[in-house]
mmCIF file of C-alpha atoms in Angstrom:
data_model
loop_
_atom_site.group_PDB
_atom_site.id
_atom_site.type_symbol
_atom_site.label_atom_id
_atom_site.label_comp_id
_atom_site.label_asym_id
_atom_site.label_seq_id
_atom_site.Cartn_x
_atom_site.Cartn_y
_atom_site.Cartn_z
ATOM 1 C CA MET A 1142 0.090 0.223 -0.251
ATOM 2 C CA LYS A 1143 2.861 2.579 0.637
ATOM 3 C CA THR A 1144 4.454 1.784 -2.478
ATOM 4 C CA ARG A 1145 1.457 2.449 -4.495
ATOM 5 C CA LYS A 1146 0.985 5.337 -2.834
ATOM 6 C CA VAL A 1147 4.432 6.893 -2.905
ATOM 7 C CA LEU A 1148 3.795 6.351 -6.516
ATOM 8 C CA ALA A 1149 0.996 7.796 -6.811
ATOM 9 C CA GLY A 1150 2.070 10.889 -5.108
ATOM 10 C CA ILE A 1151 5.216 10.923 -7.640
ATOM 11 C CA ALA A 1152 2.422 10.389 -10.830
ATOM 12 C CA ALA A 1153 0.585 13.423 -8.993
ATOM 13 C CA ILE A 1154 3.527 15.675 -8.767
ATOM 14 C CA GLY A 1155 4.882 14.938 -12.758
ATOM 15 C CA LEU A 1156 1.366 15.444 -13.764
ATOM 16 C CA ALA A 1157 1.129 19.450 -11.665
ATOM 17 C CA LEU A 1158 4.286 20.490 -13.291
ATOM 18 C CA SER A 1159 3.619 18.804 -17.042
ATOM 19 C CA LEU A 1160 0.311 21.341 -16.334
ATOM 20 C CA ALA A 1161 2.239 24.088 -14.494
ATOM 21 C CA ALA A 1162 5.075 24.304 -17.931
ATOM 22 C CA CYS A 1163 2.353 23.927 -20.457
ATOM 23 C CA SER A 1164 0.498 26.870 -18.414
ATOM 24 C CA GLY A 1165 2.907 29.826 -19.320
ATOM 25 C CA GLY A 1166 3.489 30.373 -15.832
ATOM 26 C CA THR A 1167 7.604 29.942 -15.998
ATOM 27 C CA ARG A 1168 10.113 28.172 -18.823
ATOM 28 C CA GLY A 1169 13.275 27.563 -18.215
ATOM 29 C CA GLY A 1170 13.225 29.532 -15.378
ATOM 30 C CA THR A 1171 11.586 32.557 -17.119
ATOM 31 C CA THR A 1172 8.957 34.468 -16.374
ATOM 32 C CA THR A 1173 6.355 34.587 -19.452
ATOM 33 C CA VAL A 1174 3.313 37.076 -19.915
ATOM 34 C CA ASP A 1175 -0.307 36.465 -19.834
ATOM 35 C CA ASN A 1176 -1.774 38.251 -22.065
ATOM 36 C CA THR A 1177 -5.523 36.860 -23.074
ATOM 37 C CA ALA A 1178 -8.177 39.607 -21.485
ATOM 38 C CA GLY A 1179 -8.182 40.596 -18.038
ATOM 39 C CA ALA A 1180 -5.206 38.823 -17.313
ATOM 40 C CA ASN A 1181 -3.189 42.136 -16.855
ATOM 41 C CA LYS A 1182 -5.425 44.249 -15.071
ATOM 42 C CA GLY A 1183 -2.973 45.843 -12.776
ATOM 43 C CA ALA A 1184 -0.075 45.275 -14.814
ATOM 44 C CA LEU A 1185 3.354 46.884 -14.381
ATOM 45 C CA VAL A 1186 4.446 48.811 -17.714
ATOM 46 C CA GLY A 1187 7.436 50.336 -17.642
ATOM 47 C CA VAL A 1188 8.067 53.900 -19.303
ATOM 48 C CA ALA A 1189 11.810 54.963 -20.621
ATOM 49 C CA MET A 1190 12.148 58.788 -21.465
ATOM 50 C CA PRO A 1191 16.143 60.161 -22.828
ATOM 51 C CA THR A 1192 16.066 63.077 -20.099
ATOM 52 C CA LYS A 1193 14.231 66.326 -18.431
ATOM 53 C CA THR A 1194 16.459 69.243 -20.088
ATOM 54 C CA SER A 1195 14.177 69.024 -22.832
ATOM 55 C CA SER A 1196 10.247 69.962 -21.784
ATOM 56 C CA ARG A 1197 9.033 67.972 -24.169
ATOM 57 C CA TRP A 1198 10.236 64.914 -22.871
ATOM 58 C CA ILE A 1199 8.810 65.621 -19.309
ATOM 59 C CA LYS A 1200 5.699 66.450 -20.969
ATOM 60 C CA ASP A 1201 5.636 62.699 -22.779
ATOM 61 C CA GLY A 1202 6.654 61.030 -19.580
ATOM 62 C CA ASP A 1203 3.917 62.464 -17.191
ATOM 63 C CA ALA A 1204 1.047 62.304 -19.979
ATOM 64 C CA VAL A 1205 1.773 58.526 -20.619
ATOM 65 C CA LYS A 1206 1.906 57.688 -16.918
ATOM 66 C CA ALA A 1207 -1.238 59.299 -16.568
ATOM 67 C CA SER A 1208 -3.218 58.034 -19.192
ATOM 68 C CA LEU A 1209 -1.194 53.589 -17.988
ATOM 69 C CA GLU A 1210 -2.536 54.578 -14.845
ATOM 70 C CA LYS A 1211 -5.856 56.007 -15.587
ATOM 71 C CA LEU A 1212 -6.115 51.947 -17.585
ATOM 72 C CA GLY A 1213 -5.018 50.806 -13.805
ATOM 73 C CA TYR A 1214 -1.988 49.844 -14.771
ATOM 74 C CA LYS A 1215 0.991 50.723 -12.362
ATOM 75 C CA VAL A 1216 3.669 52.830 -14.352
ATOM 76 C CA ASP A 1217 7.739 52.706 -13.328
ATOM 77 C CA LEU A 1218 8.562 56.114 -15.301
ATOM 78 C CA GLU A 1219 11.863 56.776 -15.802
ATOM 79 C CA TYR A 1220 14.481 59.220 -16.910
ATOM 80 C CA GLY A 1221 18.190 58.441 -18.367
ATOM 81 C CA ASP A 1222 19.706 61.677 -18.100
ATOM 82 C CA ASP A 1223 21.434 61.609 -21.958
ATOM 83 C CA LYS A 1224 23.599 58.341 -19.957
ATOM 84 C CA ILE A 1225 23.250 55.366 -22.247
ATOM 85 C CA PRO A 1226 24.537 52.978 -18.640
ATOM 86 C CA ASN A 1227 21.532 55.125 -17.192
ATOM 87 C CA GLN A 1228 18.969 54.345 -19.017
ATOM 88 C CA VAL A 1229 20.055 50.570 -19.819
ATOM 89 C CA GLN A 1230 20.189 50.096 -16.160
ATOM 90 C CA GLN A 1231 16.594 51.591 -15.853
ATOM 91 C CA ILE A 1232 15.177 48.833 -18.084
ATOM 92 C CA SER A 1233 16.671 46.525 -16.429
ATOM 93 C CA ASN A 1234 14.927 47.785 -13.246
ATOM 94 C CA MET A 1235 12.478 47.741 -15.342
ATOM 95 C CA LEU A 1236 12.046 43.873 -15.914
ATOM 96 C CA THR A 1237 13.564 42.999 -12.477
ATOM 97 C CA LYS A 1238 10.542 44.211 -11.143
ATOM 98 C CA GLY A 1239 8.266 42.450 -13.477
ATOM 99 C CA ALA A 1240 7.602 45.401 -16.402
ATOM 100 C CA LYS A 1241 4.507 43.479 -18.471
ATOM 101 C CA VAL A 1242 5.052 45.939 -21.620
ATOM 102 C CA LEU A 1243 7.606 48.249 -22.469
ATOM 103 C CA ILE A 1244 7.884 51.764 -23.309
ATOM 104 C CA ILE A 1245 10.900 52.916 -25.010
ATOM 105 C CA ALA A 1246 11.844 56.840 -25.902
ATOM 106 C CA SER A 1247 15.243 55.753 -26.311
ATOM 107 C CA ILE A 1248 19.303 57.900 -25.391
ATOM 108 C CA ASP A 1249 20.985 56.077 -28.554
ATOM 109 C CA GLY A 1250 18.985 53.281 -30.893
ATOM 110 C CA THR A 1251 21.576 50.760 -30.287
ATOM 111 C CA ALA A 1252 22.501 50.739 -26.825
ATOM 112 C CA LEU A 1253 19.605 48.683 -25.819
ATOM 113 C CA SER A 1254 19.899 45.096 -27.403
ATOM 114 C CA ASP A 1255 20.888 42.716 -24.006
ATOM 115 C CA GLN A 1256 17.657 44.295 -22.737
ATOM 116 C CA LEU A 1257 15.098 43.870 -25.950
ATOM 117 C CA ASP A 1258 16.619 40.172 -25.750
ATOM 118 C CA GLN A 1259 15.424 39.843 -22.326
ATOM 119 C CA ALA A 1260 12.623 41.510 -22.446
ATOM 120 C CA ALA A 1261 11.581 38.420 -25.419
ATOM 121 C CA LYS A 1262 12.848 35.448 -23.122
ATOM 122 C CA SER A 1263 9.645 37.403 -21.245
ATOM 123 C CA GLY A 1264 7.682 37.606 -22.835
ATOM 124 C CA VAL A 1265 7.711 41.108 -22.863
ATOM 125 C CA LYS A 1266 6.431 43.634 -25.860
ATOM 126 C CA VAL A 1267 8.328 47.005 -26.860
ATOM 127 C CA ILE A 1268 6.751 49.979 -27.603
ATOM 128 C CA ALA A 1269 9.606 52.059 -29.393
ATOM 129 C CA TYR A 1270 8.377 55.399 -28.543
ATOM 130 C CA ASP A 1271 9.350 58.366 -30.979
ATOM 131 C CA ARG A 1272 12.762 56.538 -32.043
ATOM 132 C CA LEU A 1273 13.331 53.779 -33.053
ATOM 133 C CA ILE A 1274 15.410 51.395 -31.525
ATOM 134 C CA ASN A 1275 17.736 50.120 -33.344
ATOM 135 C CA GLY A 1276 19.767 46.452 -34.440
ATOM 136 C CA ASN A 1277 17.642 44.142 -32.299
ATOM 137 C CA LYS A 1278 14.332 42.457 -33.821
ATOM 138 C CA ASN A 1279 12.451 42.760 -30.254
ATOM 139 C CA VAL A 1280 10.890 46.255 -31.026
ATOM 140 C CA ASP A 1281 7.515 44.902 -31.490
ATOM 141 C CA TYR A 1282 5.650 48.622 -32.369
ATOM 142 C CA TYR A 1283 6.522 51.909 -32.868
ATOM 143 C CA THR A 1284 4.156 55.015 -32.753
ATOM 144 C CA THR A 1285 5.878 58.814 -33.351
ATOM 145 C CA PHE A 1286 5.396 61.470 -36.494
ATOM 146 C CA ASP A 1287 6.638 61.069 -40.000
ATOM 147 C CA ASN A 1288 9.750 61.850 -39.414
ATOM 148 C CA ASN A 1289 10.264 62.245 -43.489
ATOM 149 C CA GLU A 1290 7.728 64.921 -43.667
ATOM 150 C CA VAL A 1291 9.133 66.912 -40.507
ATOM 151 C CA GLY A 1292 12.641 67.915 -42.431
ATOM 152 C CA VAL A 1293 10.473 68.523 -45.469
ATOM 153 C CA GLN A 1294 8.275 70.952 -43.720
ATOM 154 C CA GLN A 1295 11.076 71.835 -42.104
ATOM 155 C CA ALA A 1296 13.577 72.574 -45.184
ATOM 156 C CA THR A 1297 10.277 74.052 -46.604
ATOM 157 C CA SER A 1298 9.476 76.813 -43.701
ATOM 158 C CA LEU A 1299 12.667 78.193 -44.011
ATOM 159 C CA LEU A 1300 12.760 79.037 -47.882
ATOM 160 C CA THR A 1301 8.940 80.334 -47.161
ATOM 161 C CA GLY A 1302 10.866 82.950 -45.144
ATOM 162 C CA LEU A 1303 14.098 83.806 -47.369
ATOM 163 C CA GLY A 1304 11.311 84.357 -50.080
ATOM 164 C CA VAL A 1305 12.003 81.237 -52.231
ATOM 165 C CA LEU A 1306 8.532 80.134 -52.007
ATOM 166 C CA GLY A 1307 5.542 81.985 -51.399
ATOM 167 C CA ALA A 1308 2.973 81.067 -48.753
ATOM 168 C CA ASP A 1309 2.101 78.740 -51.382
ATOM 169 C CA GLY A 1310 4.934 76.819 -51.289
ATOM 170 C CA LYS A 1311 5.647 77.843 -55.309
ATOM 171 C CA ASP A 1312 9.314 78.789 -56.107
ATOM 172 C CA THR A 1313 9.058 82.523 -56.401
ATOM 173 C CA GLY A 1314 11.384 83.124 -58.772
ATOM 174 C CA ALA A 1315 13.544 85.316 -55.634
ATOM 175 C CA ALA A 1316 17.622 85.220 -57.245
ATOM 176 C CA GLY A 1317 19.430 84.745 -54.299
ATOM 177 C CA PRO A 1318 21.963 83.666 -53.081
ATOM 178 C CA PHE A 1319 20.546 83.391 -49.893
ATOM 179 C CA ASN A 1320 23.845 81.509 -46.727
ATOM 180 C CA VAL A 1321 22.531 79.354 -45.511
ATOM 181 C CA GLU A 1322 24.233 76.889 -42.243
ATOM 182 C CA LEU A 1323 22.521 72.857 -41.665
ATOM 183 C CA PHE A 1324 22.262 71.553 -38.475
ATOM 184 C CA ALA A 1325 21.263 68.325 -37.875
ATOM 185 C CA GLY A 1326 20.175 66.581 -34.890
ATOM 186 C CA SER A 1327 22.395 63.303 -32.684
ATOM 187 C CA PRO A 1328 24.019 60.322 -35.185
ATOM 188 C CA ASP A 1329 22.306 58.174 -32.211
ATOM 189 C CA ASP A 1330 18.773 59.263 -32.726
ATOM 190 C CA ASN A 1331 17.066 57.431 -36.461
ATOM 191 C CA ASN A 1332 15.099 59.778 -36.455
ATOM 192 C CA ALA A 1333 17.426 62.475 -36.829
ATOM 193 C CA THR A 1334 19.247 60.759 -40.608
ATOM 194 C CA PHE A 1335 15.010 61.010 -41.316
ATOM 195 C CA PHE A 1336 14.509 65.143 -40.274
ATOM 196 C CA PHE A 1337 18.149 65.677 -42.451
ATOM 197 C CA ASN A 1338 17.539 64.170 -45.409
ATOM 198 C CA GLY A 1339 14.010 65.123 -45.520
ATOM 199 C CA ALA A 1340 14.730 69.120 -45.309
ATOM 200 C CA MET A 1341 18.316 68.387 -47.915
ATOM 201 C CA ASP A 1342 15.539 66.707 -50.617
ATOM 202 C CA THR A 1343 13.748 69.554 -50.557
ATOM 203 C CA LEU A 1344 16.374 72.212 -50.508
ATOM 204 C CA LYS A 1345 18.788 70.029 -52.839
ATOM 205 C CA PRO A 1346 17.184 71.486 -56.213
ATOM 206 C CA PHE A 1347 17.346 75.181 -54.917
ATOM 207 C CA ILE A 1348 21.376 74.429 -53.770
ATOM 208 C CA ASP A 1349 22.067 73.649 -57.599
ATOM 209 C CA LYS A 1350 20.735 76.191 -58.876
ATOM 210 C CA GLY A 1351 22.740 78.085 -56.651
ATOM 211 C CA VAL A 1352 19.823 79.879 -55.076
ATOM 212 C CA VAL A 1353 20.545 78.602 -51.569
ATOM 213 C CA VAL A 1354 24.188 78.620 -50.505
ATOM 214 C CA VAL A 1355 26.203 76.564 -47.480
ATOM 215 C CA LYS A 1356 29.030 79.022 -46.985
ATOM 216 C CA SER A 1357 30.942 76.681 -45.302
ATOM 217 C CA GLY A 1358 30.340 73.832 -47.449
ATOM 218 C CA GLN A 1359 29.258 71.628 -44.450
ATOM 219 C CA VAL A 1360 26.265 69.813 -46.162
ATOM 220 C CA GLY A 1361 26.942 66.123 -44.882
ATOM 221 C CA PHE A 1362 25.560 64.551 -42.328
ATOM 222 C CA THR A 1363 28.532 63.433 -40.097
ATOM 223 C CA GLN A 1364 29.896 67.013 -40.915
ATOM 224 C CA VAL A 1365 26.607 68.932 -39.234
ATOM 225 C CA ALA A 1366 25.087 66.614 -36.602
ATOM 226 C CA THR A 1367 24.833 67.424 -33.169
ATOM 227 C CA LEU A 1368 25.389 64.878 -30.081
ATOM 228 C CA ARG A 1369 22.869 64.296 -27.813
ATOM 229 C CA TRP A 1370 21.229 67.555 -29.471
ATOM 230 C CA ASP A 1371 22.607 69.513 -27.157
ATOM 231 C CA PRO A 1372 21.808 73.192 -27.735
ATOM 232 C CA ALA A 1373 25.882 74.277 -25.765
ATOM 233 C CA THR A 1374 26.971 72.127 -29.179
ATOM 234 C CA ALA A 1375 25.022 74.261 -31.462
ATOM 235 C CA GLN A 1376 25.541 77.106 -30.019
ATOM 236 C CA LYS A 1377 29.204 76.797 -30.069
ATOM 237 C CA ARG A 1378 29.730 75.107 -33.926
ATOM 238 C CA MET A 1379 27.475 78.291 -34.864
ATOM 239 C CA GLN A 1380 29.747 80.705 -33.351
ATOM 240 C CA ASN A 1381 32.610 79.095 -34.985
ATOM 241 C CA LEU A 1382 31.171 79.369 -38.198
ATOM 242 C CA ILE A 1383 30.099 82.997 -38.216
ATOM 243 C CA ALA A 1384 33.974 83.700 -37.140
ATOM 244 C CA SER A 1385 35.849 81.347 -39.693
ATOM 245 C CA THR A 1386 32.970 81.703 -42.928
ATOM 246 C CA TYR A 1387 31.721 84.676 -42.425
ATOM 247 C CA SER A 1388 34.675 87.103 -41.340
ATOM 248 C CA ASP A 1389 34.697 88.360 -44.307
ATOM 249 C CA GLY A 1390 31.064 90.400 -43.685
ATOM 250 C CA SER A 1391 28.775 88.562 -45.239
ATOM 251 C CA LYS A 1392 25.622 87.389 -43.722
ATOM 252 C CA VAL A 1393 24.041 84.139 -42.283
ATOM 253 C CA ASP A 1394 20.684 84.168 -43.970
ATOM 254 C CA GLY A 1395 19.013 81.118 -42.537
ATOM 255 C CA VAL A 1396 19.995 77.907 -40.458
ATOM 256 C CA LEU A 1397 18.348 75.237 -40.706
ATOM 257 C CA SER A 1398 17.953 73.365 -36.929
ATOM 258 C CA PRO A 1399 16.267 70.642 -36.952
ATOM 259 C CA TYR A 1400 14.964 71.237 -33.129
ATOM 260 C CA ASP A 1401 14.500 73.767 -30.500
ATOM 261 C CA GLY A 1402 16.588 73.176 -28.116
ATOM 262 C CA LEU A 1403 19.724 73.555 -30.741
ATOM 263 C CA SER A 1404 17.547 76.567 -32.186
ATOM 264 C CA ILE A 1405 18.168 79.172 -29.238
ATOM 265 C CA GLY A 1406 21.760 77.957 -28.681
ATOM 266 C CA ILE A 1407 22.211 78.882 -32.765
ATOM 267 C CA ILE A 1408 20.146 82.398 -31.674
ATOM 268 C CA SER A 1409 22.610 83.569 -28.694
ATOM 269 C CA ALA A 1410 25.175 82.706 -30.770
ATOM 270 C CA LEU A 1411 23.815 84.801 -33.312
ATOM 271 C CA THR A 1412 23.544 88.115 -31.340
ATOM 272 C CA SER A 1413 25.986 87.568 -29.446
ATOM 273 C CA SER A 1414 27.727 88.131 -32.435
ATOM 274 C CA GLY A 1415 26.112 91.074 -33.716
ATOM 275 C CA TYR A 1416 22.699 90.309 -34.796
ATOM 276 C CA THR A 1417 20.164 92.611 -33.845
ATOM 277 C CA ALA A 1418 17.534 90.638 -32.291
ATOM 278 C CA ASN A 1419 15.025 91.945 -34.749
ATOM 279 C CA ALA A 1420 17.390 91.004 -37.865
ATOM 280 C CA LEU A 1421 18.203 87.716 -37.544
ATOM 281 C CA PRO A 1422 18.784 84.904 -40.075
ATOM 282 C CA ILE A 1423 15.411 82.655 -40.757
ATOM 283 C CA VAL A 1424 15.908 79.908 -37.999
ATOM 284 C CA THR A 1425 14.056 77.179 -37.676
ATOM 285 C CA GLY A 1426 13.167 74.150 -34.651
ATOM 286 C CA GLN A 1427 11.028 71.589 -34.140
ATOM 287 C CA ASP A 1428 9.085 70.449 -30.865
ATOM 288 C CA ALA A 1429 7.140 73.726 -30.872
ATOM 289 C CA GLU A 1430 9.186 74.358 -26.640
ATOM 290 C CA ALA A 1431 7.503 76.983 -25.174
ATOM 291 C CA ALA A 1432 10.278 78.705 -25.218
ATOM 292 C CA SER A 1433 11.177 78.964 -29.075
ATOM 293 C CA VAL A 1434 7.180 79.607 -29.413
ATOM 294 C CA LYS A 1435 7.760 83.026 -27.618
ATOM 295 C CA SER A 1436 10.740 83.378 -29.753
ATOM 296 C CA ILE A 1437 8.192 83.002 -32.336
ATOM 297 C CA VAL A 1438 6.344 85.813 -30.660
ATOM 298 C CA ALA A 1439 9.055 88.036 -30.348
ATOM 299 C CA GLY A 1440 9.955 87.643 -34.231
ATOM 300 C CA GLN A 1441 13.318 86.138 -33.909
ATOM 301 C CA GLN A 1442 13.248 82.160 -34.463
ATOM 302 C CA TYR A 1443 11.337 81.753 -38.098
ATOM 303 C CA SER A 1444 9.610 78.747 -36.899
ATOM 304 C CA THR A 1445 9.112 75.208 -35.486
ATOM 305 C CA ILE A 1446 6.765 71.945 -36.251
ATOM 306 C CA TYR A 1447 4.720 71.376 -34.144
ATOM 307 C CA LYS A 1448 4.240 66.850 -32.450
ATOM 308 C CA ASP A 1449 1.384 66.779 -30.724
ATOM 309 C CA THR A 1450 3.009 64.547 -28.466
ATOM 310 C CA ARG A 1451 -1.060 63.763 -26.633
ATOM 311 C CA LEU A 1452 -1.398 61.942 -29.348
ATOM 312 C CA LEU A 1453 2.160 59.744 -29.574
ATOM 313 C CA GLY A 1454 1.566 59.376 -25.408
ATOM 314 C CA GLU A 1455 -2.392 58.401 -26.282
ATOM 315 C CA GLU A 1456 -1.590 55.689 -29.217
ATOM 316 C CA ALA A 1457 1.608 54.295 -26.767
ATOM 317 C CA VAL A 1458 -1.155 53.423 -24.566
ATOM 318 C CA LYS A 1459 -3.307 52.476 -26.449
ATOM 319 C CA MET A 1460 -0.446 49.989 -28.387
ATOM 320 C CA ALA A 1461 0.065 48.607 -24.512
ATOM 321 C CA ASP A 1462 -2.962 48.357 -23.562
ATOM 322 C CA ASP A 1463 -3.897 46.156 -25.616
ATOM 323 C CA LEU A 1464 -0.791 44.127 -26.031
ATOM 324 C CA LEU A 1465 -2.459 43.175 -22.780
ATOM 325 C CA ASN A 1466 -5.057 42.414 -23.356
ATOM 326 C CA GLY A 1467 -4.651 40.056 -26.046
ATOM 327 C CA LYS A 1468 -5.350 42.124 -29.067
ATOM 328 C CA THR A 1469 -3.463 43.762 -31.667
ATOM 329 C CA PRO A 1470 -2.225 47.459 -31.702
ATOM 330 C CA GLU A 1471 -3.697 49.322 -34.532
ATOM 331 C CA VAL A 1472 -0.992 50.792 -37.785
ATOM 332 C CA ASN A 1473 -1.201 52.927 -40.670
ATOM 333 C CA ASP A 1474 2.440 51.820 -41.784
ATOM 334 C CA THR A 1475 4.815 49.102 -42.338
ATOM 335 C CA LYS A 1476 6.537 49.575 -44.958
ATOM 336 C CA SER A 1477 8.909 52.784 -43.180
ATOM 337 C CA TYR A 1478 10.921 51.902 -40.447
ATOM 338 C CA ASN A 1479 13.573 48.861 -40.998
ATOM 339 C CA ASN A 1480 15.718 48.577 -37.818
ATOM 340 C CA LYS A 1481 18.398 47.118 -39.444
ATOM 341 C CA VAL A 1482 17.150 44.074 -38.544
ATOM 342 C CA LYS A 1483 12.489 44.032 -39.260
ATOM 343 C CA ILE A 1484 10.392 46.384 -40.519
ATOM 344 C CA VAL A 1485 9.514 47.409 -37.842
ATOM 345 C CA PRO A 1486 4.855 47.801 -37.071
ATOM 346 C CA THR A 1487 4.167 52.089 -37.214
ATOM 347 C CA PHE A 1488 1.703 53.930 -36.321
ATOM 348 C CA LEU A 1489 2.401 57.434 -37.274
ATOM 349 C CA PHE A 1490 0.830 61.344 -36.845
ATOM 350 C CA PRO A 1491 1.252 64.030 -38.929
ATOM 351 C CA PRO A 1492 3.447 67.094 -38.078
ATOM 352 C CA LYS A 1493 2.692 70.601 -39.135
ATOM 353 C CA VAL A 1494 4.247 73.955 -39.280
ATOM 354 C CA VAL A 1495 3.761 77.027 -36.437
ATOM 355 C CA THR A 1496 5.020 80.192 -37.197
ATOM 356 C CA LYS A 1497 3.913 83.734 -35.585
ATOM 357 C CA ASP A 1498 0.975 83.765 -37.646
ATOM 358 C CA ASN A 1499 -0.826 79.661 -36.899
ATOM 359 C CA TYR A 1500 0.924 80.104 -33.569
ATOM 360 C CA LYS A 1501 -2.961 80.387 -31.547
ATOM 361 C CA ALA A 1502 -4.941 78.540 -33.682
ATOM 362 C CA LEU A 1503 -2.227 75.325 -33.833
ATOM 363 C CA LEU A 1504 -1.257 75.843 -29.768
ATOM 364 C CA ILE A 1505 -3.000 78.043 -27.876
ATOM 365 C CA ASP A 1506 -6.899 77.400 -29.238
ATOM 366 C CA THR A 1507 -6.305 73.171 -29.027
ATOM 367 C CA GLY A 1508 -5.227 73.509 -25.494
ATOM 368 C CA TYR A 1509 -1.635 72.091 -26.151
ATOM 369 C CA TYR A 1510 -0.485 75.573 -24.084
ATOM 370 C CA THR A 1511 -2.936 78.767 -22.801
ATOM 371 C CA GLU A 1512 -2.288 82.195 -23.105
ATOM 372 C CA ALA A 1513 -0.147 82.084 -19.868
ATOM 373 C CA ASP A 1514 2.620 79.376 -20.699
ATOM 374 C CA LEU A 1515 3.846 81.787 -23.654
ATOM 375 C CA LYS A 1516 3.890 84.979 -22.068
#
């Protein structure tokens, strides 16, 4: 009888272990995620943002966190302070804490492969937020703005400000030559090349005709890139360009700047070099940061690109919620965003050009800013 009881006990334990192995709870010591509807109520979602030096990222992080919490999820929101090791450690910690989805705006889109592999082994889905993560198959979805179009709009607004294009976008026949200098974003940010290529495709016909002249001769991405999107780096480069290329007394007529933080640094360099506030070159930007919108209203910076990050945050939250409830997130682009390993399914939003003429309609009337925010 004892032998039978022992054998029955062993059989019961074996059956229990077999069922556990098939349940998706653990396999090989790695926790996996059950994404059936309702199974992840109150789950932890990791949100990794790159920096707090830009007000834009603070707003993004806060909005995503609030929306996820409204749906009942717990949120681990971290900022990497533009330091790659910080973000790597933060994401590793999120996985250790049991995060079931990661929303990542990467500092360096190539530095997270170990963490993405760890996430995949645990069944954790990864959403790239605004910045594509490159070189790894374990990027499940991506939400961003049409980044090539951002560059097109930046260059178009530069040409409009110079008078080369009219308000209708048509060539005015202006002969120039207009002296323009080019700036690009951080070489470790995948978006930076999209912005730059879109802008250069738009500018090239006018450069070829001699209407637009890049007097410094610096037209390659690597020549004009700004590591970490650092405003101080852009300011120093602009100062150096003025001191070298424009030492003959010629003037800068326009500056292609891909980001508002850089634009503020560039304008500081121009004003410190003798350009008056009411006679600055045409300077573009991106992100509609409050400081730059104020500058536009004051007639200094010419334009910025408005990307309603509320939409971006809402889409990332919707994707996470769908994934945690066994649904397939909606995408509207399955061709454009190749991370060098795969085409990442993407949901794109359209950007918009902001100038002094339309900032109220685009930014205040929509509730993105209040009048008081821009005083």
